[in-house]
Short mmCIF file of C-alpha atoms and ligand atoms in Angstrom, two decimals:
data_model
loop_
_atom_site.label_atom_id
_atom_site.label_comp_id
_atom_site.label_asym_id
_atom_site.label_seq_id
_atom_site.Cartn_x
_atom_site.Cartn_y
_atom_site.Cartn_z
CA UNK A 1430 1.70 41.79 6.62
CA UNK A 1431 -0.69 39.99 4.86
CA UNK A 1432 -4.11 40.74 6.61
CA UNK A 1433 -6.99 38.93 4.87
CA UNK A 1434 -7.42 36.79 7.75
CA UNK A 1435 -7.48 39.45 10.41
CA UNK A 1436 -9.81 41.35 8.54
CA UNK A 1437 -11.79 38.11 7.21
CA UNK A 1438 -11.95 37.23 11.29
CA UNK A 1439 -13.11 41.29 12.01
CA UNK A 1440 -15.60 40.34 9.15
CA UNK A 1441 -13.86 43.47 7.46
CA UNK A 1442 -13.81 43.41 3.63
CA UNK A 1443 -10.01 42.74 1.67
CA UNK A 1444 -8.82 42.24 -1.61
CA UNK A 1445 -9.01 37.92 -1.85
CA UNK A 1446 -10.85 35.35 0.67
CA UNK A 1447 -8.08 33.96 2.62
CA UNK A 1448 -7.42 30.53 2.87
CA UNK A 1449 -5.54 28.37 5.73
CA UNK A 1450 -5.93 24.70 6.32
CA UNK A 1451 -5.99 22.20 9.32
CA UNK A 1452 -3.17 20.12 9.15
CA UNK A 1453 -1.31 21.99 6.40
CA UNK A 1454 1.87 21.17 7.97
CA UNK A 1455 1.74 17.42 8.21
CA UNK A 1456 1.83 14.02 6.78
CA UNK A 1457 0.40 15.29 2.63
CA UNK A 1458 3.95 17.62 2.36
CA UNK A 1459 7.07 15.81 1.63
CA UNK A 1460 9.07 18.20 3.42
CA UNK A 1461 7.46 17.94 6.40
CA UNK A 1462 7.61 13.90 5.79
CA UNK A 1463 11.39 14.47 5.52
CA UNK A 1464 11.73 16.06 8.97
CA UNK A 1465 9.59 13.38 10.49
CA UNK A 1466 11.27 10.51 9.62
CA UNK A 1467 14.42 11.97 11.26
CA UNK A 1468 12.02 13.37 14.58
CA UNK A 1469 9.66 12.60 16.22
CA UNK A 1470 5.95 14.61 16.38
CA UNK A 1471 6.94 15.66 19.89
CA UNK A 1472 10.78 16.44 19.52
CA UNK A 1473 9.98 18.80 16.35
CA UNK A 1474 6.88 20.50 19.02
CA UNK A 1475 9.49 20.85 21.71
CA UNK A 1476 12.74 22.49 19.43
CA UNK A 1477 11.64 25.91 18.77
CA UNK A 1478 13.46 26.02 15.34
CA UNK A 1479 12.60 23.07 13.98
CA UNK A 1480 8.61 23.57 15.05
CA UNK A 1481 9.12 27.61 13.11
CA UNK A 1482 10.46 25.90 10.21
CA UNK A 1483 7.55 22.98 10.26
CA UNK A 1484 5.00 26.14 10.87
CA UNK A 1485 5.83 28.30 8.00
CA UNK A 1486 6.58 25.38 4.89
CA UNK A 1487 2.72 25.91 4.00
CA UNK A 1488 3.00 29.68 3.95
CA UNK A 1489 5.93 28.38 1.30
CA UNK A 1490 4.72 25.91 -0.55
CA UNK A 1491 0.93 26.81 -0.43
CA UNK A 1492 0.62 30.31 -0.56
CA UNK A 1493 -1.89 29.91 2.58
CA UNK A 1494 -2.64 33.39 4.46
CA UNK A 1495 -2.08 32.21 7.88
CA UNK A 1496 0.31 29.37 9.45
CA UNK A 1497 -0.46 27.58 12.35
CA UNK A 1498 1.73 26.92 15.52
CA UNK A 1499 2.70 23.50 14.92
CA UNK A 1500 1.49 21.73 18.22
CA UNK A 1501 -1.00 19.28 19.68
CA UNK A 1502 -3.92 19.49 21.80
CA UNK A 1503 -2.08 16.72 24.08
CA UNK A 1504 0.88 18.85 24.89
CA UNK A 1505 -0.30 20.98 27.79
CA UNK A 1506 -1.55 17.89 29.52
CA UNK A 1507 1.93 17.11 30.28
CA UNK A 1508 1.90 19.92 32.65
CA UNK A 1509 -1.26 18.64 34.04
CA UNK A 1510 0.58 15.90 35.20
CA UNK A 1511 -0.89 13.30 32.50
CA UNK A 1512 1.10 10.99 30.79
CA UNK A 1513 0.52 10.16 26.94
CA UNK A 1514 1.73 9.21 23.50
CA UNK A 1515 0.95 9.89 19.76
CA UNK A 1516 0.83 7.00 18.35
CA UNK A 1517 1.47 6.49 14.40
CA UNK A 1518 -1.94 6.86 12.45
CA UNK A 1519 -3.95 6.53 15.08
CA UNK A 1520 -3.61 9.65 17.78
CA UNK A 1521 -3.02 10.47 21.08
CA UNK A 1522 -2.71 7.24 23.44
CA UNK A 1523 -3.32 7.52 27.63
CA UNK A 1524 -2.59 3.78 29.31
CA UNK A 1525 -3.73 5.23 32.60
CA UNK A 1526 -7.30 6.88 31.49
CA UNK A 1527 -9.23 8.64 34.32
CA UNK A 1528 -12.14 7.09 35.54
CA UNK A 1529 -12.92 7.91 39.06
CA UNK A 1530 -12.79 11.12 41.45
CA UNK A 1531 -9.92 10.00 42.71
CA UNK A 1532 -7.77 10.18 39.40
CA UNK A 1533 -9.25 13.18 38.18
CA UNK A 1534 -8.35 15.19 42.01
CA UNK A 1535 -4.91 14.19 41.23
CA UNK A 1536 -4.70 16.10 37.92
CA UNK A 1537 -2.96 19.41 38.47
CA UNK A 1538 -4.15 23.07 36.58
CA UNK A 1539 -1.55 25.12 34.54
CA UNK A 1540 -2.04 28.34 35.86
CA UNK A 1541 1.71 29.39 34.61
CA UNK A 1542 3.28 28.36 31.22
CA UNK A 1543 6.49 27.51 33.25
CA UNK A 1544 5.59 23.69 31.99
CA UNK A 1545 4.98 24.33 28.74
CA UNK A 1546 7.60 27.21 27.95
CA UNK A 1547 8.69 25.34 24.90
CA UNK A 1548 5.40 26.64 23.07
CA UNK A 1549 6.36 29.91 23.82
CA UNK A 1550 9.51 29.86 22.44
CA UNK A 1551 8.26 27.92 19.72
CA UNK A 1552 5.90 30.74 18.99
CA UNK A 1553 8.60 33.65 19.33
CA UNK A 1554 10.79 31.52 16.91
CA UNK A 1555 8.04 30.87 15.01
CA UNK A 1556 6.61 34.76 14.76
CA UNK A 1557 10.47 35.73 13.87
CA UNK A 1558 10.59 33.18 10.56
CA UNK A 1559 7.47 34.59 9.57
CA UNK A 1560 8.77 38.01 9.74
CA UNK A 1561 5.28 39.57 9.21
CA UNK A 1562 4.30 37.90 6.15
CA UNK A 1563 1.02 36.03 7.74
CA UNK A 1564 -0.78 35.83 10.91
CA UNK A 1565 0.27 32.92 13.27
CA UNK A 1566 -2.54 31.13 14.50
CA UNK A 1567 -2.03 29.54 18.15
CA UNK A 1568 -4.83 26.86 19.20
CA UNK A 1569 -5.73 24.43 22.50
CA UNK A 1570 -7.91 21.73 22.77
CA UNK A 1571 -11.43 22.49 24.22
CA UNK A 1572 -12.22 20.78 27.29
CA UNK A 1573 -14.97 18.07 26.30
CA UNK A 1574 -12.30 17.40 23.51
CA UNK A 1575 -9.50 16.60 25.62
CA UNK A 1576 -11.76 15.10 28.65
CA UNK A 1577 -13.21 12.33 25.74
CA UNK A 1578 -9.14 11.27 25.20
CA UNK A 1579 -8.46 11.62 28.71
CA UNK A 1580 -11.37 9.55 29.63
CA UNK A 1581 -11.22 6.93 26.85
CA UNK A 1582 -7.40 6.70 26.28
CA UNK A 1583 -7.92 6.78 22.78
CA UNK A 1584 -9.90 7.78 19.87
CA UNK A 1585 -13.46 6.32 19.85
CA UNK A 1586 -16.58 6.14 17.49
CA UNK A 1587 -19.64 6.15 19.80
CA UNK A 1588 -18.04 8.12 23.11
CA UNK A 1589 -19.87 5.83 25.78
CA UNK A 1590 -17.23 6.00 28.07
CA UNK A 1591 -17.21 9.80 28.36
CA UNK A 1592 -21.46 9.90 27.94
CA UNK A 1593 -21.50 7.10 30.73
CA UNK A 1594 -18.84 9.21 33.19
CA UNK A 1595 -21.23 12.93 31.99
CA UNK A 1596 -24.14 11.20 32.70
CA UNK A 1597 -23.51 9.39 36.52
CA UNK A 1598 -20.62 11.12 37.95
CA UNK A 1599 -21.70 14.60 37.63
CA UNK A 1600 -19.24 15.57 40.42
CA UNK A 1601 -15.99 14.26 38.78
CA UNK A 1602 -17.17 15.49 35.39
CA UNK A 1603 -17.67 18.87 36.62
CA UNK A 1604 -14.65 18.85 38.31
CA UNK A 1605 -12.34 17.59 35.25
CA UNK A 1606 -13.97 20.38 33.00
CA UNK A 1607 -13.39 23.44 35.59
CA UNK A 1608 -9.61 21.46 35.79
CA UNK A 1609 -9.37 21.64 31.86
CA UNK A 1610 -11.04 25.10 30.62
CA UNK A 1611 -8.86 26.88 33.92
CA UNK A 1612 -5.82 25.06 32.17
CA UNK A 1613 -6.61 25.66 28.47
CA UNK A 1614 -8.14 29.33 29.43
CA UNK A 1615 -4.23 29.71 30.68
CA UNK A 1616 -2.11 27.94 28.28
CA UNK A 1617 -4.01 30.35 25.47
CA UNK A 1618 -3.60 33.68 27.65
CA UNK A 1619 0.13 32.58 27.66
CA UNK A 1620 -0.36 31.71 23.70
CA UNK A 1621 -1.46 35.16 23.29
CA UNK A 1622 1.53 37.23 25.56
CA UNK A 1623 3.82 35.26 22.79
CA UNK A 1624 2.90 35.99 20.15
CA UNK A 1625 -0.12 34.80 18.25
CA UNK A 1626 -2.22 36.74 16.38
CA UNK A 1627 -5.56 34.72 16.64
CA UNK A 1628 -6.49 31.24 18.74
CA UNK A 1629 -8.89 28.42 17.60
CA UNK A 1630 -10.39 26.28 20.13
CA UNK A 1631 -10.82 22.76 18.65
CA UNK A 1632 -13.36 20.84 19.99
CA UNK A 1633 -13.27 18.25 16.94
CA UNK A 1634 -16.00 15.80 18.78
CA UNK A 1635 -17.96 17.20 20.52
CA UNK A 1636 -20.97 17.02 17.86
CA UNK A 1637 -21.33 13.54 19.31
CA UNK A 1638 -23.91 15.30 22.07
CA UNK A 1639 -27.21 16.87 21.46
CA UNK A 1640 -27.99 20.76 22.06
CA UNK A 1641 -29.34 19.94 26.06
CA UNK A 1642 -25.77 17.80 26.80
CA UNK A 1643 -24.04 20.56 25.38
CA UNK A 1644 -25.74 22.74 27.60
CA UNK A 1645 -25.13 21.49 30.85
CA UNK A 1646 -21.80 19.79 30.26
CA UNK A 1647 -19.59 21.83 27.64
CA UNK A 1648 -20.93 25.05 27.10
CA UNK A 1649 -20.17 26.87 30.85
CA UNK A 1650 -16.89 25.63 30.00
CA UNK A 1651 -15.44 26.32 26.26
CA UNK A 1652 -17.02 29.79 27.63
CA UNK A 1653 -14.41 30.50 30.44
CA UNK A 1654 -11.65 29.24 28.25
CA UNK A 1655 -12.30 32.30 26.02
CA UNK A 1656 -12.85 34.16 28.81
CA UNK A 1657 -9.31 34.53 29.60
CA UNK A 1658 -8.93 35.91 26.09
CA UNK A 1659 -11.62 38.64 26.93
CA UNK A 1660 -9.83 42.46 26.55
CA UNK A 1661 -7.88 40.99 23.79
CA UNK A 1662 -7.79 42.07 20.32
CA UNK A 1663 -7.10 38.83 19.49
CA UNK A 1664 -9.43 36.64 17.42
CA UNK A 1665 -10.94 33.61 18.86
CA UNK A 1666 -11.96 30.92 16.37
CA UNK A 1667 -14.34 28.17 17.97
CA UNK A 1668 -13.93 24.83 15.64
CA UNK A 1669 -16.12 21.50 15.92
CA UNK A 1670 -17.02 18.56 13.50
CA UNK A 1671 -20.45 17.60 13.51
CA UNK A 1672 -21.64 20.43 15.10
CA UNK A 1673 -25.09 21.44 12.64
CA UNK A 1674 -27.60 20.72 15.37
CA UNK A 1675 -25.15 22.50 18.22
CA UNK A 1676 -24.23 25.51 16.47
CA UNK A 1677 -26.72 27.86 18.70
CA UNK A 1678 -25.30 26.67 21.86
CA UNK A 1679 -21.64 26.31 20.38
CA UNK A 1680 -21.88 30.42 19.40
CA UNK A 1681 -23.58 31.37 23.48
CA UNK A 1682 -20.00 29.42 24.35
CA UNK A 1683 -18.69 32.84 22.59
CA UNK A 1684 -16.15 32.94 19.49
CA UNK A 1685 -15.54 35.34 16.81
CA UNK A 1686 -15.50 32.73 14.16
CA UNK A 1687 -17.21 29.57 13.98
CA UNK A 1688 -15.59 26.65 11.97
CA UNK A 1689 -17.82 24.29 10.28
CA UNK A 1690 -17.58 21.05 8.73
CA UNK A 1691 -19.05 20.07 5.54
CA UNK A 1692 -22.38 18.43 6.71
CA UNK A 1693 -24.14 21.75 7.05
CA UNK A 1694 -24.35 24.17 4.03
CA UNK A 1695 -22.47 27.72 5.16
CA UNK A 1696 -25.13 29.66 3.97
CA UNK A 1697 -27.10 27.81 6.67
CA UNK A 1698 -24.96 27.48 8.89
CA UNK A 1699 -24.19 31.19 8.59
CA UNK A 1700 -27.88 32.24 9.09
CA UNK A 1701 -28.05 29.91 11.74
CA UNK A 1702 -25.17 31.44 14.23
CA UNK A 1703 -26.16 35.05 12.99
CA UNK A 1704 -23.83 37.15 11.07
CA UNK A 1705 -22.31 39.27 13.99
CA UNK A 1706 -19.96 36.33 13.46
CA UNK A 1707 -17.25 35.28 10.70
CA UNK A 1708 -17.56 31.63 9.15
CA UNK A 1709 -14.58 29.51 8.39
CA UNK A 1710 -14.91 26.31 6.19
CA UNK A 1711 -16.01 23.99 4.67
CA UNK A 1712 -15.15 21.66 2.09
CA UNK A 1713 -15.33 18.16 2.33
CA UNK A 1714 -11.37 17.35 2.87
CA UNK A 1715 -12.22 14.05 1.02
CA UNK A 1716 -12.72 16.42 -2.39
CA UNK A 1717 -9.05 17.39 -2.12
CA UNK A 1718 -8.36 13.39 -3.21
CA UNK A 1719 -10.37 13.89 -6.62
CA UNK A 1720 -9.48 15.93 -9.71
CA UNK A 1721 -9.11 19.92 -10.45
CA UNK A 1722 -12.75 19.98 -11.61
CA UNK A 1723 -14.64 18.78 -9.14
CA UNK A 1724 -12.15 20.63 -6.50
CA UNK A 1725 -13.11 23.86 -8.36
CA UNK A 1726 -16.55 23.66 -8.74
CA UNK A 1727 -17.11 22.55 -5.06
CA UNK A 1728 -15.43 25.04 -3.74
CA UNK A 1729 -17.29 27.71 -6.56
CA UNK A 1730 -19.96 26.63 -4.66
CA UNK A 1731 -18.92 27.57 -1.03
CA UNK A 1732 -17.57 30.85 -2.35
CA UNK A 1733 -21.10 31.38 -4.80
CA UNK A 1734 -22.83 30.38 -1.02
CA UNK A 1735 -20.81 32.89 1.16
CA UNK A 1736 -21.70 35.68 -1.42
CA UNK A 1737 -20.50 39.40 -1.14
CA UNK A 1738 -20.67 39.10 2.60
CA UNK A 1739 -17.44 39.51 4.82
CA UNK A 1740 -15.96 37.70 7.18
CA UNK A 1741 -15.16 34.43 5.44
CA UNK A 1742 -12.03 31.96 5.94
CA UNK A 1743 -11.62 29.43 3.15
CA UNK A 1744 -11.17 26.09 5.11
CA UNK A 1745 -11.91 22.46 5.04
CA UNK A 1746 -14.24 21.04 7.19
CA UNK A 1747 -11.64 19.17 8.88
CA UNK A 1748 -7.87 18.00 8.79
CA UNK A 1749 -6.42 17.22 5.05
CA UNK A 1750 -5.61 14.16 4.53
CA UNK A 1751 -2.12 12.63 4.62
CA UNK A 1752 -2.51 11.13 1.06
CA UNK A 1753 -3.60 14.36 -0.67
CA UNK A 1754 -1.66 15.15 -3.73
CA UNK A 1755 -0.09 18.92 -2.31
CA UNK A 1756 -0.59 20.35 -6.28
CA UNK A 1757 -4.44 19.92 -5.37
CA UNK A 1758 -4.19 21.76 -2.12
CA UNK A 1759 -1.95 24.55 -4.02
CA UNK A 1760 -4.31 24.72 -6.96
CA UNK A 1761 -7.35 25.38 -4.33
CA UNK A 1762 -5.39 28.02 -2.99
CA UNK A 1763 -5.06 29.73 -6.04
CA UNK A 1764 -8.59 29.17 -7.37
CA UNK A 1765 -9.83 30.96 -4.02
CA UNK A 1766 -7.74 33.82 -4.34
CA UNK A 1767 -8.36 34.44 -8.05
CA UNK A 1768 -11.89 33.96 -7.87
CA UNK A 1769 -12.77 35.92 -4.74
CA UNK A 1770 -10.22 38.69 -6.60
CA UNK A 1771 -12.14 38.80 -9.89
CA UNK A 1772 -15.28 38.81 -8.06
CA UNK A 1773 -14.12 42.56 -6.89
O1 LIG B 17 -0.89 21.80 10.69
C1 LIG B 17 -1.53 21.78 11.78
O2 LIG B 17 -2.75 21.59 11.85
C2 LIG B 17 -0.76 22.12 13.03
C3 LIG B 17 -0.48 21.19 14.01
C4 LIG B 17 -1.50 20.32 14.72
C5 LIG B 17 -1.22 18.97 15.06
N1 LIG B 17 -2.24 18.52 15.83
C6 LIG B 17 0.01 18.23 14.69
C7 LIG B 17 -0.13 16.78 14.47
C8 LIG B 17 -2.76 20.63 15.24
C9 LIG B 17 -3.57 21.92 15.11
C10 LIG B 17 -3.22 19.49 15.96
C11 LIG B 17 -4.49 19.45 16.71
C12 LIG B 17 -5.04 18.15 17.12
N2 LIG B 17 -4.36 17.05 17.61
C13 LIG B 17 -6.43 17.85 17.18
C14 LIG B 17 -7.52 18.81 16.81
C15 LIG B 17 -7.74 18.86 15.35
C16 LIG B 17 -8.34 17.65 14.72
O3 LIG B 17 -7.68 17.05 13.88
O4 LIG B 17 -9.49 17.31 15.07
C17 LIG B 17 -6.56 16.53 17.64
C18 LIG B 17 -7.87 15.77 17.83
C19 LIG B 17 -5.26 16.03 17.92
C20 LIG B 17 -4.87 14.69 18.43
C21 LIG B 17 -4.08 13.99 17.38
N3 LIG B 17 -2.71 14.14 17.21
C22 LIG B 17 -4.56 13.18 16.33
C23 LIG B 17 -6.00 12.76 16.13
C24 LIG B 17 -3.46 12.84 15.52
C25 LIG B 17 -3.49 12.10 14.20
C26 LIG B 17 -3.11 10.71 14.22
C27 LIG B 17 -2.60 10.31 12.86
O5 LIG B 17 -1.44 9.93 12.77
O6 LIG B 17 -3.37 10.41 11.88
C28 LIG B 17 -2.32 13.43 16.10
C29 LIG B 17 -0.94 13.38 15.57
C30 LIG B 17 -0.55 14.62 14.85
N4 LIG B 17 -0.59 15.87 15.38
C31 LIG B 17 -0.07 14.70 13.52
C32 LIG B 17 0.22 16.07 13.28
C33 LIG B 17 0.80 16.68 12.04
C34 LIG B 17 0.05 13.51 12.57
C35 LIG B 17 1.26 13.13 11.94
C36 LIG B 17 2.55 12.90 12.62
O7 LIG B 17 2.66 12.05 13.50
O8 LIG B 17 3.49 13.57 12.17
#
């Protein structure tokens, strides 16, 4: 098995930086292109097969060091008894949004994966196509995440819905965020007893609050969804976009690595969360759209930032994006490799 990322996670030295991206197995590969316009996002998630072989084309075509379970944060809300789509360049889509106690007592908890045994088998297919040759990375959604869709019904800029709901209906916020992280905490547990070899929590918006919000309303809660990975040797990475002025709080919610985005140096970021934890990140996925120089000496610059130090994950700072040319994404791969390599 290739183990750079286990180790990189363990912050143990190896021979090359390892590099994985978000969203290497979507929209920017043909081949994954080809499948889709035969299936849909949620008929490849729920045919184990077809999800191993969508998993493990960038471990193919890339060269990454780690695939990731092709899922979305939406699917386990199924089981909570929420009804949604994923809607065509835009995202997840819920007509009926939650606004009240009312809806949000009516929400049922996974506490079994019995409703979302398709991930499971996806993952054992999955783990078997890999046959050892990189970790498998399961993931969730983290609650403040999935309660901003949940609340808003869509994607949203400024978040006023979910601020306004936080802010005067402390009861039924609490209450949908105890209903979430005992779901997620779950659904990950169940992750784990498949298969995966390391989970990341993605809590992609949740740098829309301030350190105190974070606090009261998201921290208690991303914490007891790891909890039900405590024991485990598995590693938990704990990703956000936004997150520079959050990143205390974000590392009391616990993690082993921290993902960043790109609007924080790592170095500072890095000093910031204390280095008794690994960093993944954190180019600018916009760079990925430009030519071989300026790919190479940005991410030169992340590597020359990171140092000698262990425990770094090559990443972007979030999802690449569908019109990236793939020779620039398997280029990067190589120049991270080689460099870190050379470097000794
Ligand atoms: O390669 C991978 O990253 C693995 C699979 C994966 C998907 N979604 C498949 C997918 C992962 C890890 C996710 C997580 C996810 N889903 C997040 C967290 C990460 C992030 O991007 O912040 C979020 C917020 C979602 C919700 C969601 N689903 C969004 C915002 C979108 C994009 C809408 C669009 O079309 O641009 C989706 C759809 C989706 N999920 C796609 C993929 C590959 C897009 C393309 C398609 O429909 O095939």
């Amino acid at each position: 098995m290739n183990d750079r990322f286990i180790k990189a996670c363990r912050r143990e030295r190896s021979d090359a930086t390892p590099v994985w991206f978000m969203r290497q197995a979507g929209r920017f590969l043909p081949e994954y292109r080809k499948i889709r316009d035969k299936h849909s996002l949620i008929d490849i998630c729920k045919d184990p097969e077809l999800c191993a072989e969508v998993s493990a084309l960038p471990v193919d075509i890339l060269g990454v060091d780690a695939a990731i379970l092709f899922a979305d944060i939406m699917l386990p809300l199924e089981g909570m008894g929420v009804k949604f789509e994923i809607a065509d360049g835009i995202g997840p889509i819920i007509r009926k949004s939650l606004s009240d106690f009312q809806s949000v007592s009516s929400l049922t908890t996974l506490e079994t994966d019995s409703d979302i045994q398709y991930v499971m088998e996806a993952i054992s297919a999955t783990k078997k196509l890999l046959d050892s040759r990189v970790p498998l990375i399961g993931f969730c959604g983290a609650p403040f995440t999935l309660a901003s869709y949940l609340i808003e019904g869509h994607a949203t800029r400024d978040f006023i819905k979910t601020k306004k709901l936080m802010y005067t209906n402390p009861a039924t916020w609490h209450l949908l965020m105890d209903k979430l992280s005992t779901s997620m905490g779950a659904y990950l547990r169940a992750q784990a007893n498949a298969g995966v070899d390391a989970v990341q929590l993605f809590d992609s918006w949740v740098g829309c609050l301030g350190p105190t919000d974070y606090h009261t309303y998201v921290l208690p809660y991303s914490q007891k969804v790891f909890s039900y990975l405590n024991g485990r040797e598995i590693p938990c990475i704990h990703f956000g976009t936004g997150t520079a002025t959050i990143l205390e709080e974000m590392r009391q919610a616990g993690g082993d690595v921290f993902s960043i985005d790109w609007r924080i140096p790592i170095d500072v970021a890095w000093r910031k969360l204390g280095y008794e934890v690994a960093i993944q990140g954190n180019l600018d996925p916009a760079v990925l759209l430009t030519k071989s120089d300026l790919i190479r000496s940005r991410a030169a610059d992340i590597l020359m930032r990171v140092g000698n130090r262990s425990g770094h994950i090559f990443n972007l700072g979030h999802g690449i994006l569908p019109e990236t040319p793939q020779e620039n994404v398997r280029q990067l791969v190589a120049f991270v490799h080689e460099h870190t390599m050379s470097r000794g």
